[in-house]
mmCIF file of C-alpha atoms in Angstrom:
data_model
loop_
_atom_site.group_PDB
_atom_site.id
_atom_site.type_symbol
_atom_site.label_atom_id
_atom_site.label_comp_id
_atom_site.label_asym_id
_atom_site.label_seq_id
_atom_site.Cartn_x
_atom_site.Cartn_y
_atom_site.Cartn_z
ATOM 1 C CA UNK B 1 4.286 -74.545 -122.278
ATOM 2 C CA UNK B 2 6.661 -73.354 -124.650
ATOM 3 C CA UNK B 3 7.218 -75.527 -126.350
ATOM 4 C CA UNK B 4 3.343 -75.889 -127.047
ATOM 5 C CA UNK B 5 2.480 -79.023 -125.322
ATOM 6 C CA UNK B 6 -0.367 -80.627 -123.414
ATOM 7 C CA UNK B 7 -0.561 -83.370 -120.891
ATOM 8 C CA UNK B 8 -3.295 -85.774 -120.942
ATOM 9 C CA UNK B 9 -4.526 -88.014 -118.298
ATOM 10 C CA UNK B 10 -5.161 -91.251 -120.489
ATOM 11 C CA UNK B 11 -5.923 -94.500 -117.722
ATOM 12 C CA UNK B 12 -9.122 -94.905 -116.439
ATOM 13 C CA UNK B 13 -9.803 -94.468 -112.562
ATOM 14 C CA UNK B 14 -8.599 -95.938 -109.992
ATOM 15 C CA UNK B 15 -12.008 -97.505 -108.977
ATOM 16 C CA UNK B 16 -12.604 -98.434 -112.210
ATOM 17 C CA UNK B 17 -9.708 -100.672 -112.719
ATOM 18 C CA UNK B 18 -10.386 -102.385 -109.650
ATOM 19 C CA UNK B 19 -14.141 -102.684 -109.893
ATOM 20 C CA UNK B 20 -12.971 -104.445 -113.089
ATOM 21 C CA UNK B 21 -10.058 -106.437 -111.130
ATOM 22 C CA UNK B 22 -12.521 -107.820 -108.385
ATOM 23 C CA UNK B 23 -14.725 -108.775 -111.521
ATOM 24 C CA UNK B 24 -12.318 -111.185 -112.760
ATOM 25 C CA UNK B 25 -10.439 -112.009 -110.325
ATOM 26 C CA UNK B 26 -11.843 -111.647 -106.877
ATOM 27 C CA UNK B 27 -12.260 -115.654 -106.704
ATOM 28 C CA UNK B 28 -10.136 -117.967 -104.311
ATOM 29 C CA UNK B 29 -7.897 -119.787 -107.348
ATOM 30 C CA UNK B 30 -7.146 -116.848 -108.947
ATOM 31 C CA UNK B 31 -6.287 -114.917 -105.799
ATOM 32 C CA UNK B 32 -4.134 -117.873 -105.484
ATOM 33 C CA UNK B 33 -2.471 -118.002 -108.560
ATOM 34 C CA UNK B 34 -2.023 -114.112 -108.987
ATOM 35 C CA UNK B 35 -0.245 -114.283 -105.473
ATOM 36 C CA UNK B 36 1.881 -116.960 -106.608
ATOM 37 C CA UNK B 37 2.757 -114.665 -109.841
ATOM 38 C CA UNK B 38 3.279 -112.052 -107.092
ATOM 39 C CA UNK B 39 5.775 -113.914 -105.550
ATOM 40 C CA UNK B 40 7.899 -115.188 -108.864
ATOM 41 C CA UNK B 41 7.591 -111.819 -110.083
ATOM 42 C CA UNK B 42 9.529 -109.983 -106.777
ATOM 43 C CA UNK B 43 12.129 -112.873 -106.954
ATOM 44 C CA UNK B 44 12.752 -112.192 -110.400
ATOM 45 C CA UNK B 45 12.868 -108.565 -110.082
ATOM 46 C CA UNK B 46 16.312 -108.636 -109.266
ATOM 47 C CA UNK B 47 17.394 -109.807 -112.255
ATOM 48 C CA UNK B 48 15.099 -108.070 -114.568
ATOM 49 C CA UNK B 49 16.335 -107.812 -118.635
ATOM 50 C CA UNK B 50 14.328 -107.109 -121.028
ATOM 51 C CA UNK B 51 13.697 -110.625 -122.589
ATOM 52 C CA UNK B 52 13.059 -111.168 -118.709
ATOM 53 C CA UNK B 53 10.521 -109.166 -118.710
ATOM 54 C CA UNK B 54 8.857 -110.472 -121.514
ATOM 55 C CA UNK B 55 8.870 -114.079 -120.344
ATOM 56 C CA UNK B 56 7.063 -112.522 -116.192
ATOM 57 C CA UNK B 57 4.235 -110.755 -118.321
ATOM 58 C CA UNK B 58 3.559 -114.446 -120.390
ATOM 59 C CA UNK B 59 3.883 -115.662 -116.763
ATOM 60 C CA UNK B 60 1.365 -113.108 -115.589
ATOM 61 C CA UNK B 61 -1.084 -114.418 -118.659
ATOM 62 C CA UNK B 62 -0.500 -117.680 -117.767
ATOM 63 C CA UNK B 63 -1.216 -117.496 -114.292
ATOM 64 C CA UNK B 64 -4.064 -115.144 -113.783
ATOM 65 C CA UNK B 65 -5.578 -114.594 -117.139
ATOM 66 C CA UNK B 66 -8.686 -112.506 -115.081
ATOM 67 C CA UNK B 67 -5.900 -109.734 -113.871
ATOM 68 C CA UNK B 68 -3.503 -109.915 -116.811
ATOM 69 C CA UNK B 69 -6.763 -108.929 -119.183
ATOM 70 C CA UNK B 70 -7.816 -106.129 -116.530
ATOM 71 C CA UNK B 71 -4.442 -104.769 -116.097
ATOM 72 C CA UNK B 72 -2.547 -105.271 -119.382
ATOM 73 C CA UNK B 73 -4.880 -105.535 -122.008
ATOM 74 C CA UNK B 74 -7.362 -103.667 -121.112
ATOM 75 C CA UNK B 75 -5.952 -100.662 -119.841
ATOM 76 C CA UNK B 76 -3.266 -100.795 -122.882
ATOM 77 C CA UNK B 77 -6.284 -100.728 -125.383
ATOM 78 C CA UNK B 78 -7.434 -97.820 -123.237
ATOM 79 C CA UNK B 79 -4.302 -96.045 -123.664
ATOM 80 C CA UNK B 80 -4.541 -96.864 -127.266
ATOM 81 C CA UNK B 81 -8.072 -95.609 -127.863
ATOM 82 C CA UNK B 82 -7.168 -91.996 -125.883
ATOM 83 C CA UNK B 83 -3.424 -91.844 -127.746
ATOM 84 C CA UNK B 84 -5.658 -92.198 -131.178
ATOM 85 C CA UNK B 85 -8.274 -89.901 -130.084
ATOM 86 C CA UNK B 86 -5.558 -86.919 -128.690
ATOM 87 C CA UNK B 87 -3.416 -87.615 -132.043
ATOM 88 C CA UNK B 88 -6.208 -87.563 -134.553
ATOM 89 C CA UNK B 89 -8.501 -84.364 -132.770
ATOM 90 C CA UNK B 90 -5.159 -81.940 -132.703
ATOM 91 C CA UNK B 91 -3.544 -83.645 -135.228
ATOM 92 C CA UNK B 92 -0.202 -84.190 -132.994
ATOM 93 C CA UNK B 93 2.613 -86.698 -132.017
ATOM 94 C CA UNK B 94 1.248 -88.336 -129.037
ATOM 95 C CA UNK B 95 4.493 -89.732 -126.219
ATOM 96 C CA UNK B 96 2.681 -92.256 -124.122
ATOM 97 C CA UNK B 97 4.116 -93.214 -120.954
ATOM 98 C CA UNK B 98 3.240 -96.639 -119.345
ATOM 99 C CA UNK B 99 4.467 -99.516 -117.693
ATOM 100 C CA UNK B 100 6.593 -101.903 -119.018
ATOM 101 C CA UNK B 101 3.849 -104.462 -119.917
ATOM 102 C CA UNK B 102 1.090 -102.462 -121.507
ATOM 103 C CA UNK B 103 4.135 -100.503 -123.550
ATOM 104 C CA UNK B 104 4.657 -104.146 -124.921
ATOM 105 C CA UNK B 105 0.894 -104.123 -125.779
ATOM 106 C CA UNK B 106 0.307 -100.983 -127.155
ATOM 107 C CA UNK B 107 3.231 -101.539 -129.506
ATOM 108 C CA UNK B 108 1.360 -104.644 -130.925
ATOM 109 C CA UNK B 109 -1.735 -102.406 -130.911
ATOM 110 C CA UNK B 110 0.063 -99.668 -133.185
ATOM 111 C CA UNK B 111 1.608 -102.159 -135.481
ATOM 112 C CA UNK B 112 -1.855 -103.605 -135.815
ATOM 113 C CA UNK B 113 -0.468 -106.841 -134.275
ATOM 114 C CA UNK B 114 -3.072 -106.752 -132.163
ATOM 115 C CA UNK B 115 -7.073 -105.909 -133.112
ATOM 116 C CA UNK B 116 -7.278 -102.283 -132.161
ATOM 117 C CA UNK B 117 -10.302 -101.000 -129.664
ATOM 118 C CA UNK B 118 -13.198 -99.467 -131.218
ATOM 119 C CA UNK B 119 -14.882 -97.230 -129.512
ATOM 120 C CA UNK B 120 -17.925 -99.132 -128.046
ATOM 121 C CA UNK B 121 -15.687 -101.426 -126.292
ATOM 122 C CA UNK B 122 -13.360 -98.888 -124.796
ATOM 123 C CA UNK B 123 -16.669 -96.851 -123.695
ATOM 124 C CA UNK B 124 -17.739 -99.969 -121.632
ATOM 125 C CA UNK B 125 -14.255 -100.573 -120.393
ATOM 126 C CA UNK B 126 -13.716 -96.599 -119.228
ATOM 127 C CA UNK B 127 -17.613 -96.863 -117.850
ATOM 128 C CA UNK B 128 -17.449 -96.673 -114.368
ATOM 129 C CA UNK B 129 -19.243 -100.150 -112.582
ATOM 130 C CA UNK B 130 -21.426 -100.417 -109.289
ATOM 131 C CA UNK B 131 -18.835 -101.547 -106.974
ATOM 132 C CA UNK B 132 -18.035 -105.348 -106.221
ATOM 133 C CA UNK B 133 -16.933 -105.462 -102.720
ATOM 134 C CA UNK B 134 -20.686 -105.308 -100.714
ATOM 135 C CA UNK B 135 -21.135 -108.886 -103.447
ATOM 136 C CA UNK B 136 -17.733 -109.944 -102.820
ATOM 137 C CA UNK B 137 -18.228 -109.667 -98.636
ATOM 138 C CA UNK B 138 -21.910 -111.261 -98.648
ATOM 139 C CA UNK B 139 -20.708 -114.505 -100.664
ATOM 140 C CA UNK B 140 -17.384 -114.672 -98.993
ATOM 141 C CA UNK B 141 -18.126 -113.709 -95.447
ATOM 142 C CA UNK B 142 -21.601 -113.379 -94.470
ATOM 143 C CA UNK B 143 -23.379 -116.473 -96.161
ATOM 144 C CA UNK B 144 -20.508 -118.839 -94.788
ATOM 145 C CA UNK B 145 -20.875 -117.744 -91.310
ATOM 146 C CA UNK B 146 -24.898 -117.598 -91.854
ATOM 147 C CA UNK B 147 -24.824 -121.048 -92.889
ATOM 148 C CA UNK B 148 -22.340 -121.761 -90.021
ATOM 149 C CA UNK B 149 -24.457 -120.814 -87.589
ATOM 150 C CA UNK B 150 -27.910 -122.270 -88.001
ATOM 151 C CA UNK B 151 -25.961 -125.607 -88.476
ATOM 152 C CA UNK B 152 -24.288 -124.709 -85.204
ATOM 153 C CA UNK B 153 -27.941 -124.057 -83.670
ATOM 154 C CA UNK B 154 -29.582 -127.382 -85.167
ATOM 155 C CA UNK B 155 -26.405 -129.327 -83.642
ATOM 156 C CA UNK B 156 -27.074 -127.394 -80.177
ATOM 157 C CA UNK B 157 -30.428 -127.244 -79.755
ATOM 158 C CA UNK B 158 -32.276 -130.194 -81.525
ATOM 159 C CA UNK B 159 -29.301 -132.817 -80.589
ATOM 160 C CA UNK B 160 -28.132 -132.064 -77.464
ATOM 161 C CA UNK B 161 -30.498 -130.538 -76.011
ATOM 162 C CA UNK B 162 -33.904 -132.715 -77.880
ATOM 163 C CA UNK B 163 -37.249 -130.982 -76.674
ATOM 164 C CA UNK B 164 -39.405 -132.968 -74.090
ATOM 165 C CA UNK B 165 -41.271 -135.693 -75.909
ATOM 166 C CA UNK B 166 -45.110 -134.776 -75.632
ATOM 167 C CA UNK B 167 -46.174 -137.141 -72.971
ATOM 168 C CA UNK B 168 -44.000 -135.551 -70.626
ATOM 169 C CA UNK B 169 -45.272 -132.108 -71.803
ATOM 170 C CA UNK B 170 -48.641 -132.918 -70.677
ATOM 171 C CA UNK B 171 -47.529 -134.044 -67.283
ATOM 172 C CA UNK B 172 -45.642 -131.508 -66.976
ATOM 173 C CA UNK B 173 -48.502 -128.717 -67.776
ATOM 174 C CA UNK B 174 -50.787 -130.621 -65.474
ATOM 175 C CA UNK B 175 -48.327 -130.376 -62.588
ATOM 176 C CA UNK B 176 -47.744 -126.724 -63.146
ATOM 177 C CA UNK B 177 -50.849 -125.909 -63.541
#
């Protein structure tokens, strides 16, 4: 405060990053392939430089392209669009601070490296999204073990146990009754 400066909350939600994370990458391959990025990157952590760095976020891009987009890109354009917005309303400097990756991108973003965000796009990307899990549990959960189980029923019922054939039904409701 006396200096005369303001602190603004620039990412978008928490639920909206991974509404956005389950949209591209809630599938089993690139679970798969983010968890093996997951892994190289914790190895590598030890021995983290700078050009190091560089080389796990190519990795990340590589490997999950679904999460790197949600979690780099996008949220660095984000960052972008609300440093531009802050520095051109009250006419400012603007200090960002960000993780190592989306500092990378926002970089390229300010050095026009990069095609900046206009603000359409970074409306849709800050809009908040019905959530994906209910989807996510039906396909991956419920449908399988639907499926599982009528199978299951047609094995039980119409193979090992076959209904009567119908000349023994008549018999039999003649006895009976």
């Amino acid at each position: 405060r006396k200096v005369g400066a303001a602190m603004h909350f620039s990412d978008r939600p928490e639920k909206t990053t991974k509404n956005r994370l389950a949209q591209k990458a809630l599938h089993p391959l690139a679970l798969s392939n983010l968890a093996q990025f997951a892994a190289h990157s914790v190895r590598a952590r030890a021995s983290l430089t700078l050009d190091r760095r560089k080389e796990i976020t190519d990795l990340m891009e590589l490997m999950s392209p679904g999460a790197f987009t949600v979690l780099v890109d996008e949220r660095s354009k984000g960052l972008f669009f609300s440093a531009m917005q802050v520095s051109q309303v009250q006419d400012n400097s603007v200090v960002v601070v960000c993780g190592a990756p989306q500092a990378d991108r926002l970089l390229a973003l300010l050095r026009g490296e990069i095609s900046g965000a206009d603000s359409v796009a970074m409306k849709e990307l800050v809009r908040r999204s019905a959530p994906m899990w209910p989807i996510f549990v039906a396909v991956y959960l419920f449908f399988p073990v639907a499926v599982t189980a009528a199978m299951t029923y047609e094995i039980v019922f119409k193979f090992m146990f076959p209904p009567a054939p119908q000349e023994n039904r008549a018999a039999v409701q003649m006895v009976t009754g």
